[in-house]
């Protein structure tokens, strides 16, 4: 008899560590055959002493010859109890999926099944659960001909607001699509609508409540304009989501990018395939169904549906409100309904179409413009059969996924690579529609950033409709770190269009959203589209409108916004103090993110200037110098008394005395983390950061302390509860390394600047091997997978490169995961990356087209030109790349000099009070004196809230207050925005004590600075 059994009843294990525990489990014996596997789920509880004793657990098979199963799990970790615990592969307080290939035991007969606990440290009580123990043939793996077959869209859905393993939806969609399609187990929420692991029925089975058009960028931002379709096989067309819900199993789902299908417990089969603006659905009802209905619903009463005998039309307007406008739909059935009307129960606006045929196909398209445009979208995209439409989606996905072809990768690694590429390519989303033809398109969009005009109707939007393309849905605070660099690396031509689609927000509303969902949201710190787009431009991405792209960032960097939803916070004083004070929440985060963005804009301005001429060229160079100098202001927030960055009060003093400052305390001046995880937040100038810590050796010691100081998830700080990021940081078990959240993502790579690149290599490899696990039970991520950012981190790290200094055209060097991988950027030439001995992470040597690479960095231009990167890896650290430091703003051992205003603050003088909230009319000349002579190199003028600002002026200096020397003269100047701070260089810097600014005409100014 072939081996094969399944024990599905949960078994609790408990005891005290210090001895080997073996407990027999129920099972049926048999003969193991090649291809069989042992699989089980385990839930080790975290003990109070944080010994993780419950993770030293495994299921072992005892064979009739007294031999025992051993080997490795699906991730290559030892499969015995001691090995599982030592590998730290099992998450505590989480279900874990363990699979062990039994081919080595083919022909042996299973005599017993044991649960084994073998924790090394004595005296710790442990508790855990074992479930779903089974032995049987492993399913066939994809053969590589269809890369979409590696993608399970449910990856990351086994998560919640309490603990994230992705916090994703099982989205079937077109790449960068206008819509998402997702099954929902809760059709009344816009946060977590698909949860198969929670809120199950009495038989502990999830229940489907519908198939939904979605636009969710993340559960934290919320979904919008959800339209749900549910097949109902009951006599009445049940409208109440809970009543119409039907149980299903993951085993009966197909969850792919190009196809979602599910066989429900009541015999109904539902399938869908996506287009950009719509989808085709196929519903098959059982022959004995009491009724055959399709129910159309929303999450609330904000929607309406009707049927005119030819087509279903309607609208929905629900969910998150950040730029949300009404969505319209147009749908055609394969068979005419025998009835259409209100659903039975549920929401009053729910409608049902009833049929007398066993199979119904529905083609449906959506529009943010109106019903007529939805009908047009349907005619453009949904003319084929179900199979043809799925094939088109499959081809689109395979084109995107084919940019990486690993060789020698394991099945979990292949699932992870292509699952991550899928997530990266879901975002951002197209927000435009074709009002023309397929041959001659005419793109238009309903703007989410302009005020609506009048009232929307049942068939037409009240959004302003404009020509062009707009893209939405990107949380730039998250995505600037790896997702946008990944777009630029893998999809350079597409990236230009994506960027211009966000610049369209600037053209419409004056700003690019900080968190586009789809419009302006007062959320997160930093205007990180600035550095995202600058980075792409500097790496060779051709932008349709590079100057407008830069100008959008320049406005963020030089203008104090009137609205909190746009621009940077705290800059009314922050531009002049050099930092955002603690009067603004999360002040350190706002400041440090600003320095990174200023760095990217400065580099972009410099490159733009090389192609510009005249006044614009001069202005770009002035802005570049000002922003570059300002990016060094991070030194102003470094408190040597505590050896950390911390907040500063408006009067300049640090917020906390050394005895009060605790770097393990969360919140306050830090966004979603603590002082430790912001101790390295100077990725644009790692050498300058190292100098703050006493040099490369000091940076190494600081990093060592970071990775060895445990996160205990108890110091809530300004948070009222232990937030999920705290628990996830604790679960990582890598000191303070809060890898579940983006501020930590670059930190391991900083060892490259500490003369210890081998530590980067080891830590990054540990993350790749330990933290992206559980992909087959809906996990796969160690935290929120925000718009492709967590995915892009893995993709870069697995290739052995990383965009550490976003805004600089270069990549840090790490250690590849695969023996050979071919990277072919879409539209580009292939790059082959090879690595010997990938079982070890330590780099011994790197060759670029046969030439040695001596530093742990490569320029973007060299990488684009390269055909092959060859890594030699080994079991021990080497001295490779330890002699030369990679590039940085700071090139020596000195602490950078911040930009300083030489004019003492004068609280009663609106021009010198260090705030743009006050202003004054300047008639003729303004004169001031410094305490001692000083040599400014730059000066700034800040325009008023309502006046256009001065156009012509003279700046003069004097040693005695009576004889004046011309320092700078300007004519025909323009301040493009209210409250803009414009920098100007002084052509020949000279030391003076007295200064005079003379305007040619009366004008209102908010601030004057002399900078050095």
JSON list of C-alpha atoms in Angstrom, two decimals, residues 9-111:
[
{"chain": "A", "resi": 9, "resn": "UNK", "atom": "CA", "xyz": [-7.45, 17.42, 13.97]},
{"chain": "A", "resi": 10, "resn": "UNK", "atom": "CA", "xyz": [-5.37, 20.01, 15.82]},
{"chain": "A", "resi": 11, "resn": "UNK", "atom": "CA", "xyz": [-3.00, 18.49, 18.37]},
{"chain": "A", "resi": 12, "resn": "UNK", "atom": "CA", "xyz": [-1.66, 20.54, 21.24]},
{"chain": "A", "resi": 13, "resn": "UNK", "atom": "CA", "xyz": [1.86, 20.02, 22.44]},
{"chain": "A", "resi": 14, "resn": "UNK", "atom": "CA", "xyz": [3.29, 21.40, 25.67]},
{"chain": "A", "resi": 15, "resn": "UNK", "atom": "CA", "xyz": [5.98, 20.81, 28.23]},
{"chain": "A", "resi": 16, "resn": "UNK", "atom": "CA", "xyz": [9.15, 22.30, 29.67]},
{"chain": "A", "resi": 17, "resn": "UNK", "atom": "CA", "xyz": [12.34, 22.57, 27.66]},
{"chain": "A", "resi": 18, "resn": "UNK", "atom": "CA", "xyz": [15.47, 20.72, 28.65]},
{"chain": "A", "resi": 19, "resn": "UNK", "atom": "CA", "xyz": [14.73, 17.24, 27.34]},
{"chain": "A", "resi": 20, "resn": "UNK", "atom": "CA", "xyz": [13.55, 15.66, 24.11]},
{"chain": "A", "resi": 21, "resn": "UNK", "atom": "CA", "xyz": [9.78, 15.22, 23.88]},
{"chain": "A", "resi": 22, "resn": "UNK", "atom": "CA", "xyz": [8.24, 12.66, 21.55]},
{"chain": "A", "resi": 23, "resn": "UNK", "atom": "CA", "xyz": [4.48, 12.24, 21.14]},
{"chain": "A", "resi": 24, "resn": "UNK", "atom": "CA", "xyz": [2.80, 9.79, 18.81]},
{"chain": "A", "resi": 25, "resn": "UNK", "atom": "CA", "xyz": [0.37, 11.22, 16.25]},
{"chain": "A", "resi": 26, "resn": "UNK", "atom": "CA", "xyz": [-2.46, 9.38, 14.53]},
{"chain": "A", "resi": 27, "resn": "UNK", "atom": "CA", "xyz": [-1.71, 8.19, 11.01]},
{"chain": "A", "resi": 28, "resn": "UNK", "atom": "CA", "xyz": [-1.84, 5.30, 8.61]},
{"chain": "A", "resi": 29, "resn": "UNK", "atom": "CA", "xyz": [1.29, 3.56, 7.39]},
{"chain": "A", "resi": 30, "resn": "UNK", "atom": "CA", "xyz": [2.28, 2.64, 3.90]},
{"chain": "A", "resi": 31, "resn": "UNK", "atom": "CA", "xyz": [5.18, 2.54, 1.50]},
{"chain": "A", "resi": 32, "resn": "UNK", "atom": "CA", "xyz": [6.82, 5.83, 0.55]},
{"chain": "A", "resi": 33, "resn": "UNK", "atom": "CA", "xyz": [7.28, 6.44, -3.15]},
{"chain": "A", "resi": 34, "resn": "UNK", "atom": "CA", "xyz": [9.45, 8.91, -5.04]},
{"chain": "A", "resi": 35, "resn": "UNK", "atom": "CA", "xyz": [7.75, 12.30, -5.13]},
{"chain": "A", "resi": 36, "resn": "UNK", "atom": "CA", "xyz": [5.98, 11.88, -1.80]},
{"chain": "A", "resi": 37, "resn": "UNK", "atom": "CA", "xyz": [6.25, 14.58, 0.82]},
{"chain": "A", "resi": 38, "resn": "UNK", "atom": "CA", "xyz": [5.48, 15.04, 4.49]},
{"chain": "A", "resi": 39, "resn": "UNK", "atom": "CA", "xyz": [3.53, 18.23, 5.12]},
{"chain": "A", "resi": 40, "resn": "UNK", "atom": "CA", "xyz": [2.14, 19.74, 8.30]},
{"chain": "A", "resi": 41, "resn": "UNK", "atom": "CA", "xyz": [1.15, 23.04, 9.89]},
{"chain": "A", "resi": 42, "resn": "UNK", "atom": "CA", "xyz": [2.61, 24.13, 13.22]},
{"chain": "A", "resi": 43, "resn": "UNK", "atom": "CA", "xyz": [1.73, 27.02, 15.53]},
{"chain": "A", "resi": 44, "resn": "UNK", "atom": "CA", "xyz": [4.42, 27.56, 18.20]},
{"chain": "A", "resi": 45, "resn": "UNK", "atom": "CA", "xyz": [3.28, 29.94, 20.92]},
{"chain": "A", "resi": 46, "resn": "UNK", "atom": "CA", "xyz": [5.75, 32.57, 22.11]},
{"chain": "A", "resi": 47, "resn": "UNK", "atom": "CA", "xyz": [6.73, 31.94, 25.72]},
{"chain": "A", "resi": 48, "resn": "UNK", "atom": "CA", "xyz": [7.08, 34.71, 28.29]},
{"chain": "A", "resi": 49, "resn": "UNK", "atom": "CA", "xyz": [10.84, 34.25, 28.48]},
{"chain": "A", "resi": 50, "resn": "UNK", "atom": "CA", "xyz": [11.21, 34.72, 24.72]},
{"chain": "A", "resi": 51, "resn": "UNK", "atom": "CA", "xyz": [13.17, 31.47, 24.46]},
{"chain": "A", "resi": 52, "resn": "UNK", "atom": "CA", "xyz": [11.18, 30.35, 21.40]},
{"chain": "A", "resi": 53, "resn": "UNK", "atom": "CA", "xyz": [11.33, 26.82, 22.77]},
{"chain": "A", "resi": 54, "resn": "UNK", "atom": "CA", "xyz": [8.08, 25.89, 21.04]},
{"chain": "A", "resi": 55, "resn": "UNK", "atom": "CA", "xyz": [9.74, 26.49, 17.65]},
{"chain": "A", "resi": 56, "resn": "UNK", "atom": "CA", "xyz": [12.15, 23.60, 18.21]},
{"chain": "A", "resi": 57, "resn": "UNK", "atom": "CA", "xyz": [9.51, 21.25, 16.87]},
{"chain": "A", "resi": 58, "resn": "UNK", "atom": "CA", "xyz": [9.06, 18.87, 13.98]},
{"chain": "A", "resi": 59, "resn": "UNK", "atom": "CA", "xyz": [7.03, 15.91, 12.80]},
{"chain": "A", "resi": 60, "resn": "UNK", "atom": "CA", "xyz": [9.19, 12.87, 12.16]},
{"chain": "A", "resi": 61, "resn": "UNK", "atom": "CA", "xyz": [8.33, 9.59, 10.50]},
{"chain": "A", "resi": 62, "resn": "UNK", "atom": "CA", "xyz": [9.58, 6.31, 11.95]},
{"chain": "A", "resi": 63, "resn": "UNK", "atom": "CA", "xyz": [10.00, 3.57, 9.38]},
{"chain": "A", "resi": 64, "resn": "UNK", "atom": "CA", "xyz": [9.68, -0.17, 9.86]},
{"chain": "A", "resi": 65, "resn": "UNK", "atom": "CA", "xyz": [13.46, -0.55, 9.84]},
{"chain": "A", "resi": 66, "resn": "UNK", "atom": "CA", "xyz": [13.69, 1.96, 12.76]},
{"chain": "A", "resi": 67, "resn": "UNK", "atom": "CA", "xyz": [15.12, 4.66, 10.50]},
{"chain": "A", "resi": 68, "resn": "UNK", "atom": "CA", "xyz": [13.71, 8.18, 10.91]},
{"chain": "A", "resi": 69, "resn": "UNK", "atom": "CA", "xyz": [12.97, 10.88, 8.38]},
{"chain": "A", "resi": 70, "resn": "UNK", "atom": "CA", "xyz": [15.34, 13.83, 8.39]},
{"chain": "A", "resi": 71, "resn": "UNK", "atom": "CA", "xyz": [16.46, 15.89, 5.42]},
{"chain": "A", "resi": 72, "resn": "UNK", "atom": "CA", "xyz": [15.50, 19.52, 4.87]},
{"chain": "A", "resi": 73, "resn": "UNK", "atom": "CA", "xyz": [12.27, 21.45, 4.55]},
{"chain": "A", "resi": 74, "resn": "UNK", "atom": "CA", "xyz": [11.12, 23.25, 1.40]},
{"chain": "A", "resi": 75, "resn": "UNK", "atom": "CA", "xyz": [13.37, 26.21, 2.26]},
{"chain": "A", "resi": 76, "resn": "UNK", "atom": "CA", "xyz": [16.50, 24.09, 2.69]},
{"chain": "A", "resi": 77, "resn": "UNK", "atom": "CA", "xyz": [16.51, 24.20, 6.51]},
{"chain": "A", "resi": 78, "resn": "UNK", "atom": "CA", "xyz": [17.10, 21.06, 8.61]},
{"chain": "A", "resi": 79, "resn": "UNK", "atom": "CA", "xyz": [13.78, 19.31, 9.04]},
{"chain": "A", "resi": 80, "resn": "UNK", "atom": "CA", "xyz": [14.42, 17.88, 12.50]},
{"chain": "A", "resi": 81, "resn": "UNK", "atom": "CA", "xyz": [13.14, 19.65, 15.63]},
{"chain": "A", "resi": 82, "resn": "UNK", "atom": "CA", "xyz": [16.49, 21.06, 16.74]},
{"chain": "A", "resi": 83, "resn": "UNK", "atom": "CA", "xyz": [17.28, 22.19, 13.20]},
{"chain": "A", "resi": 84, "resn": "UNK", "atom": "CA", "xyz": [13.96, 23.96, 12.73]},
{"chain": "A", "resi": 85, "resn": "UNK", "atom": "CA", "xyz": [14.45, 25.89, 15.94]},
{"chain": "A", "resi": 86, "resn": "UNK", "atom": "CA", "xyz": [18.05, 26.79, 15.25]},
{"chain": "A", "resi": 87, "resn": "UNK", "atom": "CA", "xyz": [17.19, 28.00, 11.75]},
{"chain": "A", "resi": 88, "resn": "UNK", "atom": "CA", "xyz": [14.59, 30.43, 13.16]},
{"chain": "A", "resi": 89, "resn": "UNK", "atom": "CA", "xyz": [12.42, 29.48, 10.22]},
{"chain": "A", "resi": 90, "resn": "UNK", "atom": "CA", "xyz": [9.20, 29.14, 12.24]},
{"chain": "A", "resi": 91, "resn": "UNK", "atom": "CA", "xyz": [7.28, 32.24, 13.26]},
{"chain": "A", "resi": 92, "resn": "UNK", "atom": "CA", "xyz": [5.96, 32.19, 16.84]},
{"chain": "A", "resi": 93, "resn": "UNK", "atom": "CA", "xyz": [2.25, 32.91, 17.30]},
{"chain": "A", "resi": 94, "resn": "UNK", "atom": "CA", "xyz": [1.70, 32.17, 13.61]},
{"chain": "A", "resi": 95, "resn": "UNK", "atom": "CA", "xyz": [0.78, 29.08, 11.64]},
{"chain": "A", "resi": 96, "resn": "UNK", "atom": "CA", "xyz": [3.75, 27.75, 9.69]},
{"chain": "A", "resi": 97, "resn": "UNK", "atom": "CA", "xyz": [3.75, 25.44, 6.68]},
{"chain": "A", "resi": 98, "resn": "UNK", "atom": "CA", "xyz": [6.43, 22.73, 6.74]},
{"chain": "A", "resi": 99, "resn": "UNK", "atom": "CA", "xyz": [7.09, 20.39, 3.82]},
{"chain": "A", "resi": 100, "resn": "UNK", "atom": "CA", "xyz": [9.71, 17.65, 3.64]},
{"chain": "A", "resi": 101, "resn": "UNK", "atom": "CA", "xyz": [10.58, 15.73, 0.47]},
{"chain": "A", "resi": 102, "resn": "UNK", "atom": "CA", "xyz": [10.47, 11.98, 1.19]},
{"chain": "A", "resi": 103, "resn": "UNK", "atom": "CA", "xyz": [12.02, 10.78, -2.06]},
{"chain": "A", "resi": 104, "resn": "UNK", "atom": "CA", "xyz": [15.15, 9.68, -0.18]},
{"chain": "A", "resi": 105, "resn": "UNK", "atom": "CA", "xyz": [12.95, 7.23, 1.76]},
{"chain": "A", "resi": 106, "resn": "UNK", "atom": "CA", "xyz": [11.21, 5.73, -1.25]},
{"chain": "A", "resi": 107, "resn": "UNK", "atom": "CA", "xyz": [10.44, 2.08, -0.63]},
{"chain": "A", "resi": 108, "resn": "UNK", "atom": "CA", "xyz": [10.38, 2.39, 3.16]},
{"chain": "A", "resi": 109, "resn": "UNK", "atom": "CA", "xyz": [7.26, 1.60, 5.15]},
{"chain": "A", "resi": 110, "resn": "UNK", "atom": "CA", "xyz": [5.98, 4.13, 7.67]},
{"chain": "A", "resi": 111, "resn": "UNK", "atom": "CA", "xyz": [5.54, 2.54, 11.09]}
]
